[in-house]
Coordinates of C-alpha atoms and ligand atoms in Angstrom, one line a residue:
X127 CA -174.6 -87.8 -134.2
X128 CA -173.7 -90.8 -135.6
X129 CA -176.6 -91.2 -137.5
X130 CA -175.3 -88.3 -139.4
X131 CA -172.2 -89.1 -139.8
X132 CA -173.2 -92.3 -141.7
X133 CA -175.2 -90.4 -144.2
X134 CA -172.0 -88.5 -145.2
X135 CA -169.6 -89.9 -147.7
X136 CA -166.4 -92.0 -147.4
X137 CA -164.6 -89.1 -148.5
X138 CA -165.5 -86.8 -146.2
X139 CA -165.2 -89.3 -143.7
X140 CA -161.5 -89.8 -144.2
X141 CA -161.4 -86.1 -144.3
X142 CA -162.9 -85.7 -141.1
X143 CA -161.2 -88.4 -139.3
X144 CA -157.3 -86.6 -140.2
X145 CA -158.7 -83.7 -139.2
X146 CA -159.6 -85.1 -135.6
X147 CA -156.4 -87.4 -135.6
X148 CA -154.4 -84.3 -136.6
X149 CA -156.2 -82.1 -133.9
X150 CA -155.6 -84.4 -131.4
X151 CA -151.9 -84.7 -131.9
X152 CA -151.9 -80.9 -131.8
X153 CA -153.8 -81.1 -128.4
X154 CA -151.2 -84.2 -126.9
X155 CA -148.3 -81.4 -128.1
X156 CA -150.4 -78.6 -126.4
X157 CA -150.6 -81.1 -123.1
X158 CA -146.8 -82.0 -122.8
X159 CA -145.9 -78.2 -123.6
X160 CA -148.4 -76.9 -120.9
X161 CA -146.9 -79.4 -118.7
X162 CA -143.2 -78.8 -119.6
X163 CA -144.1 -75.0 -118.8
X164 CA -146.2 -75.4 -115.7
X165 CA -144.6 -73.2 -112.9
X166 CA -142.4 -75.5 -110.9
X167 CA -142.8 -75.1 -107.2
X168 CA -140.0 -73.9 -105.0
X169 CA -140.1 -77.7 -103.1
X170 CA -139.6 -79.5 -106.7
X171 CA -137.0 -76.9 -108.0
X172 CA -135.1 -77.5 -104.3
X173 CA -135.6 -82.0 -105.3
X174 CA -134.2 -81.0 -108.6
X175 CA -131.3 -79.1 -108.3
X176 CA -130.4 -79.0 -104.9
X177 CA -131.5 -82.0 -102.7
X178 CA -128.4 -84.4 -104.7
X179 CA -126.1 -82.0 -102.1
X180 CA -127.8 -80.8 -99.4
X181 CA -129.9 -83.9 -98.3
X182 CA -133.8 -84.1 -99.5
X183 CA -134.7 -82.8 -96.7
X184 CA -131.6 -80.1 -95.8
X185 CA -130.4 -82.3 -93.5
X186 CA -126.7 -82.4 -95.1
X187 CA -125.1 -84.7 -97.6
X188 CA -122.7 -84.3 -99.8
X189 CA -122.6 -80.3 -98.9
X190 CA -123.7 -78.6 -95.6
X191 CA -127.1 -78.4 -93.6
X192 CA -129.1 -75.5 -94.7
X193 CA -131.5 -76.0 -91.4
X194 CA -129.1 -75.5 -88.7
X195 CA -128.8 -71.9 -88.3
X196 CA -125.5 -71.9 -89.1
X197 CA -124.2 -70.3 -92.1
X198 CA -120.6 -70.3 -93.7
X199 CA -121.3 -67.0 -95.6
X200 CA -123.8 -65.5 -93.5
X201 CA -127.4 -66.3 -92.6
X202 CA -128.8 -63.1 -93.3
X203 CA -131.7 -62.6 -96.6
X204 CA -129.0 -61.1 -99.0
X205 CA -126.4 -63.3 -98.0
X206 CA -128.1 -66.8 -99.1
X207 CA -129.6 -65.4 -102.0
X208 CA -125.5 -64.2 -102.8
X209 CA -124.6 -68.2 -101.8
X210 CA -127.3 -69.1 -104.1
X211 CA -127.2 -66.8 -106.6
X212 CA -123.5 -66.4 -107.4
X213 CA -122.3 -69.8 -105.7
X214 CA -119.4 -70.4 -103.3
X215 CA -116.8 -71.5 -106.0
X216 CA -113.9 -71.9 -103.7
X217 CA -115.8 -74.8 -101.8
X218 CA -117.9 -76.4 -104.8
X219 CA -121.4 -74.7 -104.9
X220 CA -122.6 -74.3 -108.0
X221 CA -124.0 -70.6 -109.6
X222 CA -127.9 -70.6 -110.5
X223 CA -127.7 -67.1 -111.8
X224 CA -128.4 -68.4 -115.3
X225 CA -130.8 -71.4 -114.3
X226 CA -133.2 -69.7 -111.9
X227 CA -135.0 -66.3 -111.8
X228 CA -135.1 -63.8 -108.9
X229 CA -138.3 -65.5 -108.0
X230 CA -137.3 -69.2 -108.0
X231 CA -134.2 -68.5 -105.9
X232 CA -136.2 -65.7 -103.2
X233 CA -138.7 -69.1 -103.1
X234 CA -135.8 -71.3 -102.1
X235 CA -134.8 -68.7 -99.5
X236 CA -138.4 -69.0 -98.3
X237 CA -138.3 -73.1 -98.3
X238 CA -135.2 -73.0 -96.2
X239 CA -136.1 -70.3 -93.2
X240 CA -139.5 -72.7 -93.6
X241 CA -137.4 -75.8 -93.6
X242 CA -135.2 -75.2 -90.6
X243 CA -137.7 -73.6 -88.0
X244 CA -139.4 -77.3 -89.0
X245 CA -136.3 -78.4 -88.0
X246 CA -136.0 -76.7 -84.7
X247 CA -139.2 -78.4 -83.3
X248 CA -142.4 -77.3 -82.1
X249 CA -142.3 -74.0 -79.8
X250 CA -143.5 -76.7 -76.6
X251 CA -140.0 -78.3 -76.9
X252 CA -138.7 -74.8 -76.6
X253 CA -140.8 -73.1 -74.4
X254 CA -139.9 -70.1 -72.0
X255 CA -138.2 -71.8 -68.4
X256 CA -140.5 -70.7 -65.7
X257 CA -139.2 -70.8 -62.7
X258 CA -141.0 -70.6 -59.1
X259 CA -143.5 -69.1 -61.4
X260 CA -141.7 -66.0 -62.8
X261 CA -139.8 -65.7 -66.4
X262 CA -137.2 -63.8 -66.9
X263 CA -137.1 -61.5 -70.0
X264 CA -134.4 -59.0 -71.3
X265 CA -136.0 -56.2 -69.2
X266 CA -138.6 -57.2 -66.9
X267 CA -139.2 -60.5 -64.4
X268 CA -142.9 -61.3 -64.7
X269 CA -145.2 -63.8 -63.6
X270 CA -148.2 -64.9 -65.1
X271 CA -151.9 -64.7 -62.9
X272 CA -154.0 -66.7 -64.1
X273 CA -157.2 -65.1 -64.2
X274 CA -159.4 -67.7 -65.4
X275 CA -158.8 -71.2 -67.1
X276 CA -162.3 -72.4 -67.3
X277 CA -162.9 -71.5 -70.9
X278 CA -162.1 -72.7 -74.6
X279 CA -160.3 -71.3 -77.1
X280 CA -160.4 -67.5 -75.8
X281 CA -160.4 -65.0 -78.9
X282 CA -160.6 -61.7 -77.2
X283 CA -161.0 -59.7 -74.2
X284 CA -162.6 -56.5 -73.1
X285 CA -162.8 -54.8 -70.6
X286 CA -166.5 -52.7 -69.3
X287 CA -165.9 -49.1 -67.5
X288 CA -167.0 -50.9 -64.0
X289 CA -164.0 -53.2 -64.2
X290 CA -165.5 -56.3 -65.2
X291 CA -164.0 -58.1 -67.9
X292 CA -166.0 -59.9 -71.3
X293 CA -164.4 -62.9 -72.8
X294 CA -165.3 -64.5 -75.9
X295 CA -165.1 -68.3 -76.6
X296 CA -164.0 -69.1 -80.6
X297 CA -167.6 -71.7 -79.6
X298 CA -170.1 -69.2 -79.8
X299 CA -169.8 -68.0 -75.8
X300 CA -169.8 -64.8 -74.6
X301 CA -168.3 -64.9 -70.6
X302 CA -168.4 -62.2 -67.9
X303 CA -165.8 -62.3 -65.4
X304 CA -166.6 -60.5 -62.3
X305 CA -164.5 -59.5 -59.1
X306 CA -162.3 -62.6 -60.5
X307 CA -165.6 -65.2 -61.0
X308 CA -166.1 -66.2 -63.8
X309 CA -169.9 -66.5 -64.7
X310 CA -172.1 -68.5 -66.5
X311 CA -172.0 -67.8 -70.8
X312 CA -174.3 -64.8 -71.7
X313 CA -177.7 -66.3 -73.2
X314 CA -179.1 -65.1 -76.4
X315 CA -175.6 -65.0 -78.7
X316 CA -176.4 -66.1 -81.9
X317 CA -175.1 -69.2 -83.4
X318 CA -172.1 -69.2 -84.8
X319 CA -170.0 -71.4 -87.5
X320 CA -167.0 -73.0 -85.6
X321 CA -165.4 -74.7 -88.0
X322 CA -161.3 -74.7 -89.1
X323 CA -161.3 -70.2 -88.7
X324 CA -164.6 -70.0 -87.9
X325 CA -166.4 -68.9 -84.5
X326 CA -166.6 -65.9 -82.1
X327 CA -164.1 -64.0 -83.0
X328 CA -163.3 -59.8 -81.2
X329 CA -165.7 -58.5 -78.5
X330 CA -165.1 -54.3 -78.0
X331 CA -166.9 -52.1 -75.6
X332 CA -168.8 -48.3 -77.5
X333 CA -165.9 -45.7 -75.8
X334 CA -169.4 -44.0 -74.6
X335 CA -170.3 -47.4 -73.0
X336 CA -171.7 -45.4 -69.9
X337 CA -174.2 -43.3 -71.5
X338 CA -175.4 -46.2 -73.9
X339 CA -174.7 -49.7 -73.0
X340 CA -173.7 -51.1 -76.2
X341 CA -171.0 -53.9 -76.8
X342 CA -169.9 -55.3 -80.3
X343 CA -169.4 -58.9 -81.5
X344 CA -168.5 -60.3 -84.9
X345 CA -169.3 -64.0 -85.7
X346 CA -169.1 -66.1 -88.4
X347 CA -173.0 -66.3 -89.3
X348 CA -174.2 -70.1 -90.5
X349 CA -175.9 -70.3 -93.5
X350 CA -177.9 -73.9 -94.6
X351 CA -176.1 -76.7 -94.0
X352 CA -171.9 -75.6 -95.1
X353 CA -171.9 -71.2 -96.1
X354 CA -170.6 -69.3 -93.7
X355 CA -169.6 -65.3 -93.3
X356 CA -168.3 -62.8 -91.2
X357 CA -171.0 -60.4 -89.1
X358 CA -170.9 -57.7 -86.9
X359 CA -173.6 -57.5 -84.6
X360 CA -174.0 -55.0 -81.4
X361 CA -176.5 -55.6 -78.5
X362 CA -176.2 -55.0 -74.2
X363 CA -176.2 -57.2 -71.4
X364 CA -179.0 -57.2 -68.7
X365 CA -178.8 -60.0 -66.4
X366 CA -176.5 -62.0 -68.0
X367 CA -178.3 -61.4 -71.4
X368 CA -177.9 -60.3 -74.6
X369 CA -180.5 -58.0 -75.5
X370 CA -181.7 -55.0 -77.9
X371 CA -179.4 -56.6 -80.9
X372 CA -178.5 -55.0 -83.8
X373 CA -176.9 -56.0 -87.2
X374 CA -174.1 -53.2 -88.0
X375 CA -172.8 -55.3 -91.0
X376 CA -173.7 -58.3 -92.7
X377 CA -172.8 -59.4 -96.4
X378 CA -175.1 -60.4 -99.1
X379 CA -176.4 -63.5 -99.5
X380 CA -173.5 -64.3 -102.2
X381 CA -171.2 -64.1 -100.0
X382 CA -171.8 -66.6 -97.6
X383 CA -169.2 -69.8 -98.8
X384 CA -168.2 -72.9 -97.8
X385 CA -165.0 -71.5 -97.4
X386 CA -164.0 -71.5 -94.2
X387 CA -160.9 -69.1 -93.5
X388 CA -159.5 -65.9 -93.2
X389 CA -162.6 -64.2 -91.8
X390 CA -160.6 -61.5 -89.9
X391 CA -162.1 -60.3 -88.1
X392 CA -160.9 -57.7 -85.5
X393 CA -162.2 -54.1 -84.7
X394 CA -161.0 -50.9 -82.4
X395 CA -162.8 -47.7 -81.8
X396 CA -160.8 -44.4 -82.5
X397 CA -160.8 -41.6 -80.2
X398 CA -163.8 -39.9 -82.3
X399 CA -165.5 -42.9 -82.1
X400 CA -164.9 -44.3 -85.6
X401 CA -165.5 -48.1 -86.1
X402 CA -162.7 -50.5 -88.1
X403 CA -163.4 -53.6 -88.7
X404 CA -160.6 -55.5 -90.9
X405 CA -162.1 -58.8 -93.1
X406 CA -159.9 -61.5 -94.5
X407 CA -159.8 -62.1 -98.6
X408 CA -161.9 -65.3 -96.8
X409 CA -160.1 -67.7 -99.5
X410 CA -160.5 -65.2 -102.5
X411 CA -157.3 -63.8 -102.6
X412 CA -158.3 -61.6 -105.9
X413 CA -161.0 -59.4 -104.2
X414 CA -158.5 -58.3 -101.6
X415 CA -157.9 -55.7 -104.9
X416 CA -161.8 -55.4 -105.8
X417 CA -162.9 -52.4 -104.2
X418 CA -166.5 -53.7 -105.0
X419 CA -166.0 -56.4 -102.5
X420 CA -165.9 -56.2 -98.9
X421 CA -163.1 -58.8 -98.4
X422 CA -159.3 -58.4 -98.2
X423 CA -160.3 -54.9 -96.6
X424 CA -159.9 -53.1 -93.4
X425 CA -163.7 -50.5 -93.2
X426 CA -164.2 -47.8 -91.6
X427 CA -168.1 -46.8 -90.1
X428 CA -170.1 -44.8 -87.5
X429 CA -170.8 -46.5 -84.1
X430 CA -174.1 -47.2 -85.9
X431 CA -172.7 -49.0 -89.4
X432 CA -173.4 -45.9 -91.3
X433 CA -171.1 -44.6 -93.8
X434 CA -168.9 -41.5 -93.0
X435 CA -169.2 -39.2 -96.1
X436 CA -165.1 -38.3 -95.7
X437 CA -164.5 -42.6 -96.3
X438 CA -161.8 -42.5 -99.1
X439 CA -163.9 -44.4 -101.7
X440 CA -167.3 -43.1 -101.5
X441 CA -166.9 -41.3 -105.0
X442 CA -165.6 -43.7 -106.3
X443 CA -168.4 -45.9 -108.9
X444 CA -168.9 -49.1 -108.0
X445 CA -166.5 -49.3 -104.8
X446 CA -168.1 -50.1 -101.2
X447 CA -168.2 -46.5 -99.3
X448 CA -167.0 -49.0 -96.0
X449 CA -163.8 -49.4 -97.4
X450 CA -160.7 -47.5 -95.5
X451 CA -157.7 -49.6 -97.3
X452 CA -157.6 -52.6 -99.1
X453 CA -154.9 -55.3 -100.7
X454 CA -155.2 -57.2 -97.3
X455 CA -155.1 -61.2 -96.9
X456 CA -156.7 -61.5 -93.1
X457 CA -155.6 -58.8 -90.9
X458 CA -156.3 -59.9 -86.5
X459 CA -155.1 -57.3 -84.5
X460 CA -155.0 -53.2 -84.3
X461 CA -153.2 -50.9 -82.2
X462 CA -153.2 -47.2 -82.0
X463 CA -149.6 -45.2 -81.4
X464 CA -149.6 -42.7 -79.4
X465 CA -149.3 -40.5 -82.3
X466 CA -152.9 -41.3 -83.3
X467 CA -152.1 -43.8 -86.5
X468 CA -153.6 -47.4 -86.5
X469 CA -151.3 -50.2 -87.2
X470 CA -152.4 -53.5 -88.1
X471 CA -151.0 -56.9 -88.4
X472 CA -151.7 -59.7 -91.1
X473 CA -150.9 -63.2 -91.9
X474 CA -149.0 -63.7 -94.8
X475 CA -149.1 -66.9 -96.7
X476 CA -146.3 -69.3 -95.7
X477 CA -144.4 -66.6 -94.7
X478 CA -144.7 -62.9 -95.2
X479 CA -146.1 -61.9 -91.7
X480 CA -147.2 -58.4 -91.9
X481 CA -147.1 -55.4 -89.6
X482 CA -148.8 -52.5 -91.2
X483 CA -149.2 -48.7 -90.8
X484 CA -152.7 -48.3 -91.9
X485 CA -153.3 -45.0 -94.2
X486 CA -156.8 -43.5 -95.5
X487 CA -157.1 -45.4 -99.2
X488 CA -153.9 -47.1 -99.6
X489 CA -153.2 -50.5 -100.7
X490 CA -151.5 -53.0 -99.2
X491 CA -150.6 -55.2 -102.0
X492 CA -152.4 -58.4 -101.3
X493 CA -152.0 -60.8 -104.1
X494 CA -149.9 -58.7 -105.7
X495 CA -147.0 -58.6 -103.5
X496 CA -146.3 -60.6 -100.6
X497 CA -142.8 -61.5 -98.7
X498 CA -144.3 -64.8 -98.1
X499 CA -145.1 -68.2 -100.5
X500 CA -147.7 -68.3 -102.3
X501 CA -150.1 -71.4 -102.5
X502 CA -149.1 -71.9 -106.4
X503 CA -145.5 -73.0 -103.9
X504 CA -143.4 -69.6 -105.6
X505 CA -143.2 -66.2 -104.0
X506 CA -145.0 -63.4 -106.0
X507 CA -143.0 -62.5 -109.1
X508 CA -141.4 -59.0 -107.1
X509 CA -141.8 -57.9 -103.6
X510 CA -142.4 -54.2 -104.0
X511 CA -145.1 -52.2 -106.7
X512 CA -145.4 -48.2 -107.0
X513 CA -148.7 -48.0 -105.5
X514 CA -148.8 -50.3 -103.2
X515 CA -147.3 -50.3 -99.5
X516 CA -144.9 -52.0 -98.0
X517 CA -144.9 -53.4 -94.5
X518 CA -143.2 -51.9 -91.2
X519 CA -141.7 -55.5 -91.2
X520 CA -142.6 -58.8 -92.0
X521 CA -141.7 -62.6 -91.2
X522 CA -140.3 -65.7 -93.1
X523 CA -141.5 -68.0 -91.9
X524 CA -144.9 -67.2 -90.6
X525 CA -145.1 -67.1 -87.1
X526 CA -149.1 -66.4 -86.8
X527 CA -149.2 -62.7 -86.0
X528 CA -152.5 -61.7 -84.9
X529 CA -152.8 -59.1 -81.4
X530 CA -150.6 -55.7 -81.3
X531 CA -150.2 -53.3 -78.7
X532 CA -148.8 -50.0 -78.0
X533 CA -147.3 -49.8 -74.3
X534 CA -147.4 -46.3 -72.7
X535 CA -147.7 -47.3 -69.2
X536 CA -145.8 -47.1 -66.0
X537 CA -146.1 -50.9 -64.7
X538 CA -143.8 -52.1 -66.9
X539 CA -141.0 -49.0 -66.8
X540 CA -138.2 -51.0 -69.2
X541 CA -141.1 -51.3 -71.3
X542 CA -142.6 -48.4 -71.9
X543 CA -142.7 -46.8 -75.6
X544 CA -142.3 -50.5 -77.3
X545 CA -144.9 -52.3 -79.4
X546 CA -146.2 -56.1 -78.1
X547 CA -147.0 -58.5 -80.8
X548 CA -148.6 -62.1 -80.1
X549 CA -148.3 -64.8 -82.5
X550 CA -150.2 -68.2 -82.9
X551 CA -148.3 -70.9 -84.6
X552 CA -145.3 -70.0 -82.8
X553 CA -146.9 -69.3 -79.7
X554 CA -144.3 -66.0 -78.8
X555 CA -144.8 -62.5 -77.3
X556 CA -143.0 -60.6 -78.9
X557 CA -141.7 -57.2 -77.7
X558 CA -140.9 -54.9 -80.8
X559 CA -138.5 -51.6 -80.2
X560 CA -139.6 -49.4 -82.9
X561 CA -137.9 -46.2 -84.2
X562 CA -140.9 -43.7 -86.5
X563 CA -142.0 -46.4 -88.8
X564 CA -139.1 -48.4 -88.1
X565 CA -138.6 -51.8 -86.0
X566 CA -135.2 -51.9 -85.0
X567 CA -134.5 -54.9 -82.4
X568 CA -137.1 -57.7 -81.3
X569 CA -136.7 -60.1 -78.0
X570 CA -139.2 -62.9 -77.8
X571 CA -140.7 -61.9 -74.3
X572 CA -141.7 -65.9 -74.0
X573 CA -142.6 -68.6 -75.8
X574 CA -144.6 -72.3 -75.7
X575 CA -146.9 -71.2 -73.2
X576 CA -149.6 -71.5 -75.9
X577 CA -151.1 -69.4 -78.8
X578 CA -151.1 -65.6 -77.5
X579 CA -154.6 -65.0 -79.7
X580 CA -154.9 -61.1 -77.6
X581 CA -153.3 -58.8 -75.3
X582 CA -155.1 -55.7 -73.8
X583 CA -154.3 -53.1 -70.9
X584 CA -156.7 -53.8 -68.2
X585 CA -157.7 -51.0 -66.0
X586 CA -155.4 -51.8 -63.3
X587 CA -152.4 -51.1 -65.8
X588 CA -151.4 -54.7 -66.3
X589 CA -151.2 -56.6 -69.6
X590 CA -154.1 -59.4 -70.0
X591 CA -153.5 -62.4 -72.1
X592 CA -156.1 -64.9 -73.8
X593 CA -153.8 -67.9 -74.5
X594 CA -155.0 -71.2 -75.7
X595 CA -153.2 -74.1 -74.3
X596 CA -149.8 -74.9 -75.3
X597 CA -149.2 -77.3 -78.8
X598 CA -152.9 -76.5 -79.5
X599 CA -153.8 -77.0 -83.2
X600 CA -155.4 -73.8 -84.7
X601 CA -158.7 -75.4 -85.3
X602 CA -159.3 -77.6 -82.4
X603 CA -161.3 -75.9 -79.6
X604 CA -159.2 -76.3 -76.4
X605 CA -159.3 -75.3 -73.0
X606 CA -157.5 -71.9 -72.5
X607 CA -156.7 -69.2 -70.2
X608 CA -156.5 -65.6 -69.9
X609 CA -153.4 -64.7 -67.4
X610 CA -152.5 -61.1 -66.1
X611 CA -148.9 -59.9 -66.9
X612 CA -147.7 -59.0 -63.1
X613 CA -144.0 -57.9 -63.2
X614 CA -141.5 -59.2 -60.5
X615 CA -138.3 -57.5 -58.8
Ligands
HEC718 C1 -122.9 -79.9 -106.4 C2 -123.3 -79.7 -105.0 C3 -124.2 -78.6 -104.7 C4 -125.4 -78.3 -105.2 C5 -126.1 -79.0 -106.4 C6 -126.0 -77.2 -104.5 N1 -125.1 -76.8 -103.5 FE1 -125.3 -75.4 -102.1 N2 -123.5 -75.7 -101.4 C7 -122.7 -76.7 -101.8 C8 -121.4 -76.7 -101.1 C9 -120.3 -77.6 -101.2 C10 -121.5 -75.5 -100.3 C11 -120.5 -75.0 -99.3 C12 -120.8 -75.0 -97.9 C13 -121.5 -76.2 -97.4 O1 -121.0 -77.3 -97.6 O2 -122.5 -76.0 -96.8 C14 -122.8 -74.9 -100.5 C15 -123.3 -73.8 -99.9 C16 -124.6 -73.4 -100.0 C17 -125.1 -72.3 -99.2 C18 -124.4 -71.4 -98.2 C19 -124.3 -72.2 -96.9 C20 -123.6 -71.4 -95.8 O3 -123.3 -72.1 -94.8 O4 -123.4 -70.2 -95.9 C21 -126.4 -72.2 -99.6 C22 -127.4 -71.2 -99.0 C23 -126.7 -73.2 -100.6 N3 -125.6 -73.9 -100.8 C24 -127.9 -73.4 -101.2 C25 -128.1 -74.2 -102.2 C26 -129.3 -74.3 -103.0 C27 -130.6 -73.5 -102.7 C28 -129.1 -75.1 -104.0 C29 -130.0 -75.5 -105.2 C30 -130.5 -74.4 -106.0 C31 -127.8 -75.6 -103.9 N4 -127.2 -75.1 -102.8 C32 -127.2 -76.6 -104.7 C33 -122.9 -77.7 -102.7 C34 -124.0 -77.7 -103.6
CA719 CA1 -148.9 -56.4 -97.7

């Protein structure tokens, strides 16, 4: 190169030498523009124009708290966006109608419900009272059984016909518990990845269980030394082991990533014996819209993995015939209404919880639209998009959503008809009323007892629990427990 450019002359030389001076003061311009124009996160825009009254951290300064749940002109959405939008000239807050965009100020709204249930501690310093071992909620004294709390980091529960009840461990174990002992793990499960998301994740019994024996797992499947992906496997116990397995889905080799979250996965039977099976965007947020990729989707299969021909996509070139609806970030728990549709829950990003009413072909809007804050720190651009569903509700901040259930028992009477969330982070159960496709008052049924990760009618009518101890981290494996729900006069 050089070389060359010796054997040229001075002329040129000059020439050539403005022309890269001159192209790389174009480029430093370029660079300070691009930077000038970078998209500003919601936590900088807050340092910026904000923090000089309300305290870096919301505390208060010069102006009021923002983190102290209580609110001058109202707490609800539409009221602080009105505060920040419009101002409160009569007391000195400033307008940012002109200086910020619908986005930038729903982001601040975000950064402040974030902000003050930081605030408000960890759910441990606020857990439920229990008293001579019963809580009291709104409708219903209860106390909690527990069943077993010889295992770590529960992730689901099952129950077979015969009563006895299958656990698995986020590790990689599959337990049996049996007229209340809890036995040794299954031998034979495969290995499983069980790092930050990763592990054993739902366990569900075939609804014709008595004629054929078969149980269902999903896993995240090791690959080499750091690629991972979600599996579904089935196979039946004899003796304590797992036997006769079978691979109902696995993805291609491509895959398989060192990424190590969002996995889903969660699956329910239908009453015609349908298989769903929901799988998290697994860090790709993009092919939650790619109907040629599996992820950020919740499928639909035969007991067997096989295709059903009536699948909304299978016409469709290039799409996966697997797929039932899409635009999903990690969906982790389903629920059937006694109407027959399947709702679903999702984590949002930081914020943006999701429940969902899960519809043949639809999209749910994942990266498009989301209630929540996005990793680029700014909420998507709008919050709604002609084609694309909106949730039954959602959640700012993120509270960890992951089982749902339908109650139509008689155990619980005050109960009966309402929807039962459980949530992670904030370690609640939640107990929804809903109205059609509406949810119209919430009561957090308790809280701090530890991550509520699933909740399932056992045969004796009662709710079971997996719970992982309380202040756990997600990732760490802990001991847990899994308690029946036994209500009290
Ligand atoms: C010049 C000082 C100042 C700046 C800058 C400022 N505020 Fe305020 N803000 C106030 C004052 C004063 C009030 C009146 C009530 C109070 O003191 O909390 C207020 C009220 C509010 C309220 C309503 C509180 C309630 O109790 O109903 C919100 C929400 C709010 N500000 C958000 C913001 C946000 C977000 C920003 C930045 C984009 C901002 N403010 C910038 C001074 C300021
Ligand atoms: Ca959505």
């Amino acid at each position: 190169m050089y070389h060359h450019f010796r054997a040229i002359g001075a002329p040129a030389r000059r020439h050539i030498i403005e022309t890269m001076r001159r192209a790389l003061l174009a480029l430093s311009i370029f660079a300070a523009s691009v930077q000038a124009q970078a998209p500003t996160t919601v936590r900088q825009i807050f340092a910026d124009k904000c923090s000089g009254c309300h305290g870096a951290q919301m505390q208060g300064g010069r102006a009021g708290a923002l983190t102290d749940d209580t609110w001058t002109y109202g707490g609800s959405d539409d009221k602080i966006l009105e505060s920040i939008r419009e101002g409160r000239a009569d007391a000195g807050m400033p307008s940012f109608k002109t200086t910020l965009n619908d986005q930038e100020t729903r982001g601040l709204l975000l950064l402040i419900r974030t902000q003050a249930t930081a605030a408000a501690g960890k759910p441990a310093t606020k857990a439920t009272p229990v008293t001579n071992g019963v809580i009291k909620s709104a409708k219903q004294s209860f106390k909690l059984e527990t069943v077993t709390d010889q295992i770590e980091t529960p992730w689901a529960i099952a129950f077979l016909p015969d009563g006895r009840m299958l656990i698995t461990e986020r590790p990689g174990r599959l337990r049996i518990v049996e007229k209340g002992k809890l036995l040794p793990p299954v031998e034979g499960i495969p290995t499983v990845w069980t790092r930050q998301d990763g592990g054993l994740f739902d366990v569900e019994v075939h609804p014709k269980y008595a004629q054929n024996g078969w149980i269902y797992l999903a896993y995240s499947e090791p690959r080499e030394t750091n690629r991972s992906m979600t599996t579904i496997i089935r196979g039946r116990i004899k003796d304590n082991k797992w036997v006769d397995q079978e691979v109902i889905w696995r993805a291609g080799d491509e895959l398989f990533t060192a990424i190590n979250f969002h996995y889903g996965l969660r699956f329910v039977f239908d009453r015609n014996g349908y298989l769903y099976y929901s799988l998290g965007d697994h860090g790709k947020p993009e092919s939650a819209q790619d109907l040629t990729q599996p992820t950020g989707k919740i499928h639909r299969i035969f007991d067997d993995g096989r295709i059903p021909p009536d699948n909304p996509f299978v016409k469709t070139p290039g799409a996966l015939g697997s797929i039932w609806t899409y635009g999903h970030r990690n969906p982790e728990g389903f629920s059937f209404a006694p109407n027959g549709t399947l709702w679903a829950t999702e984590h949002g990003p930081t914020g943006g919880d999701e429940v969902n009413i899960i519809q043949k072909g639809r999209n749910y809007g994942w990266p498009v639209i989301s209630w929540g804050l996005m990793d680029n720190g700014l909420p998507t651009p709008t919050t709604a998009k002609v084609g694309m569903e909106q949730p039954v509700t959602h959640w700012e901040p993120s509270p960890g959503i992951a089982p749902i259930l339908f109650y139509n028992g008689i155990k619980y009477p005050n109960w009966k008809g309402n929807v039962f969330v459980g949530m992670m982070g904030h370690e609640e159960l939640r107990r929804l009323t809903v109205k059609g496709t509406k949810v119209i008052e919430q009561e957090v049924v308790f809280k701090g007892l530890g991550r509520v990760r699933d909740i399932i009618l056992g045969p004796d009518g009662y709710f079971y629990l997996a719970l992982a101890t309380p202040g756990a981290q997600l990732s760490s494996t802990t001991q847990g427990s899994i308690v029946r729900l036994v209500p009290v006069k």
